[in-house]
Tab-separated table of C-alpha atoms and ligand atoms in Angstrom:
chain	number	residue	atom	x	y	z
G	1	MET	CA	190.286	133.402	-91.561
G	2	ALA	CA	193.951	134.058	-90.907
G	3	LEU	CA	193.546	135.659	-87.511
G	4	ARG	CA	196.058	134.265	-85.125
G	5	THR	CA	197.116	134.909	-81.606
G	6	VAL	CA	200.770	135.621	-80.951
G	7	SER	CA	201.812	135.971	-77.322
G	8	GLY	CA	198.230	136.700	-76.377
G	9	GLN	CA	197.885	139.436	-78.956
G	10	GLN	CA	195.483	139.481	-81.855
G	11	MET	CA	197.212	139.586	-85.210
G	12	ALA	CA	195.787	139.714	-88.712
G	13	GLU	CA	197.291	139.125	-92.121
G	14	SER	CA	195.073	141.590	-93.928
G	15	VAL	CA	192.483	144.266	-93.502
G	16	ASP	CA	189.807	141.651	-94.303
G	17	ASP	CA	190.880	139.808	-91.183
G	18	LEU	CA	190.503	143.008	-89.209
G	19	VAL	CA	186.931	143.262	-90.487
G	20	ALA	CA	186.295	139.648	-89.487
G	21	TRP	CA	187.803	140.245	-86.052
G	22	LEU	CA	185.595	143.272	-85.502
G	23	ARG	CA	182.491	141.332	-86.397
G	24	SER	CA	183.441	138.566	-83.989
G	25	LEU	CA	184.019	140.834	-80.983
G	26	SER	CA	181.759	140.202	-78.042
G	27	GLY	CA	181.119	142.198	-74.913
G	28	GLY	CA	179.959	145.312	-76.737
G	29	PRO	CA	177.159	146.198	-79.116
G	30	ALA	CA	177.179	143.869	-82.140
G	31	ILE	CA	178.952	145.292	-85.173
G	32	THR	CA	176.482	145.346	-88.042
G	33	ARG	CA	178.470	147.386	-90.565
G	34	THR	CA	182.176	147.846	-91.218
G	35	VAL	CA	183.963	150.529	-93.213
G	36	VAL	CA	187.584	150.292	-94.340
G	37	ALA	CA	189.072	153.780	-94.183
G	38	GLN	CA	190.340	155.118	-97.504
G	39	CYS	CA	191.709	158.449	-98.643
G	40	THR	CA	190.097	159.152	-102.001
G	41	ARG	CA	191.601	162.544	-102.737
G	42	PRO	CA	192.201	163.047	-106.489
G	43	MET	CA	195.977	162.689	-106.167
G	44	HIS	CA	195.522	158.969	-105.450
G	45	GLY	CA	193.730	158.445	-108.767
G	46	ASP	CA	191.943	155.104	-108.989
G	47	ASP	CA	193.962	153.665	-106.141
G	48	PRO	CA	192.688	155.068	-102.807
G	49	ALA	CA	195.259	155.257	-100.024
G	50	THR	CA	194.692	153.023	-96.998
G	51	TRP	CA	197.714	153.711	-94.799
G	52	PHE	CA	197.273	156.235	-92.014
G	53	TYR	CA	198.841	157.810	-88.974
G	54	VAL	CA	196.245	157.680	-86.208
G	55	GLU	CA	195.679	159.769	-83.123
G	56	ALA	CA	192.982	158.585	-80.748
G	57	ASP	CA	191.852	159.027	-77.169
G	58	ALA	CA	189.652	156.180	-75.970
G	59	SER	CA	188.693	157.920	-72.731
G	60	ALA	CA	187.400	160.993	-74.569
G	61	GLY	CA	186.017	159.085	-77.563
G	62	VAL	CA	187.888	161.054	-80.197
G	63	GLY	CA	189.979	160.035	-83.180
G	64	ARG	CA	191.759	161.467	-86.191
G	65	MET	CA	193.707	159.931	-89.040
G	66	ARG	CA	196.214	161.386	-91.448
G	67	CYS	CA	196.869	159.885	-94.864
G	68	LEU	CA	200.440	158.672	-95.117
G	69	ALA	CA	200.639	159.434	-98.823
G	70	CYS	CA	199.099	162.917	-99.026
G	71	GLY	CA	199.061	164.179	-95.435
G	72	ASP	CA	195.352	164.975	-95.420
G	73	ALA	CA	193.932	164.756	-91.900
G	74	ARG	CA	190.365	163.740	-91.120
G	75	SER	CA	188.631	163.774	-87.761
G	76	VAL	CA	186.161	161.078	-86.801
G	77	LEU	CA	182.713	162.697	-86.679
G	78	ASP	CA	182.819	165.630	-84.244
G	79	SER	CA	186.175	164.686	-82.685
G	80	SER	CA	187.785	167.988	-83.635
G	81	GLU	CA	185.281	169.863	-81.428
G	82	ARG	CA	186.226	167.752	-78.432
G	83	TRP	CA	189.898	167.227	-79.274
G	84	THR	CA	192.173	166.216	-76.391
G	85	PHE	CA	195.511	166.212	-78.253
G	86	PRO	CA	196.286	162.514	-77.785
G	87	SER	CA	199.700	161.287	-78.837
G	88	ALA	CA	200.038	159.433	-82.111
G	89	TRP	CA	199.261	155.714	-82.125
G	90	SER	CA	202.178	153.363	-82.407
G	91	CYS	CA	202.086	149.588	-82.377
G	92	ILE	CA	202.589	148.158	-78.893
G	93	ASN	CA	204.194	145.129	-80.512
G	94	CYS	CA	206.671	146.568	-83.026
G	95	ARG	CA	206.539	150.321	-82.283
G	96	GLN	CA	206.035	151.644	-85.786
G	97	SER	CA	203.124	154.008	-86.377
G	98	ILE	CA	201.495	153.301	-89.743
G	99	SER	CA	198.196	151.447	-89.743
G	100	GLU	CA	195.178	150.439	-91.740
G	101	VAL	CA	191.913	151.596	-90.186
G	102	VAL	CA	188.524	149.915	-90.028
G	103	PHE	CA	185.412	151.350	-88.439
G	104	GLY	CA	182.766	149.121	-86.900
G	105	ILE	CA	179.226	150.414	-86.548
G	106	HIS	CA	176.341	149.116	-84.483
G	107	ALA	CA	172.959	149.878	-86.005
G	108	ASP	CA	169.491	148.608	-85.158
G	109	ASP	CA	167.134	146.826	-87.551
G	110	ASN	CA	165.896	150.177	-88.827
G	111	GLY	CA	169.386	151.254	-89.876
G	112	ARG	CA	169.839	153.751	-87.043
G	113	ALA	CA	173.469	153.742	-85.900
G	114	SER	CA	174.189	154.296	-82.215
G	115	TRP	CA	177.821	153.267	-81.763
G	116	LEU	CA	181.086	153.451	-83.659
G	117	VAL	CA	184.432	151.837	-82.929
G	118	MET	CA	187.733	152.657	-84.629
G	119	CYS	CA	190.244	149.836	-84.990
G	120	VAL	CA	193.694	149.670	-86.503
G	121	ARG	CA	195.926	147.006	-88.016
G	122	CYS	CA	199.669	147.546	-87.836
G	123	VAL	CA	200.961	147.341	-91.408
G	124	GLU	CA	204.287	145.969	-90.194
G	125	CYS	CA	203.380	143.110	-87.838
G	126	GLY	CA	199.598	142.815	-88.175
G	127	HIS	CA	198.751	143.650	-84.569
G	128	LEU	CA	195.100	144.626	-84.085
G	129	GLN	CA	193.858	147.208	-81.654
G	130	GLY	CA	190.636	149.046	-80.962
G	131	VAL	CA	191.745	152.638	-80.412
G	132	THR	CA	188.578	154.558	-79.581
G	133	ASP	CA	184.815	154.367	-79.693
G	134	LEU	CA	182.047	156.937	-79.956
G	135	VAL	CA	178.376	156.975	-79.105
G	136	VAL	CA	176.521	158.427	-82.057
G	137	ASP	CA	173.119	160.022	-81.988
G	138	GLU	CA	170.879	157.703	-83.997
G	139	LEU	CA	172.407	158.538	-87.367
G	140	ASP	CA	171.367	156.788	-90.536
G	141	VAL	CA	173.934	153.997	-90.895
G	142	GLU	CA	174.645	154.646	-94.588
G	143	GLU	CA	175.019	158.361	-93.970
G	144	LEU	CA	177.433	157.635	-91.146
G	145	ALA	CA	179.393	155.101	-93.192
G	146	SER	CA	179.849	157.521	-96.081
G	147	SER	CA	181.036	160.297	-93.752
G	148	LEU	CA	183.962	158.243	-92.415
P	1	LIG	ZN1	195.553	160.793	-99.141
P	2	LIG	ZN1	203.313	146.277	-85.247
């Protein structure tokens, strides 16, 4: 694992490291499933886009991401119904605003998901940050994962 700490901040070399970091987090519900966000609109062909602009409000539990390449915006679950117009995410380390996004899901042994966390990796410097989390209402984990 290439996770490293720079000046007390978590950094990662790749999106795989972000997944590993998510799974190692303690203090919250255990992450049992991770989903790397991709934009699979036809214009990307066989090469889904993975770079996004992110807007998220941790206090309200809402998030939205917009594909850098095609501009398509997607809200996380029902975020659009509770939207609080948060400002766009930018890296607290290097200030730029393009990130890769990974979702972490907590599900029980029966595959019922109850919690979702949205995390980003700065594509410039590798800084990792959890940007928002949502309580979900006992959704089937695979159904939830495919809706992200
Ligand atoms: Zn796209
Ligand atoms: Zn950065």
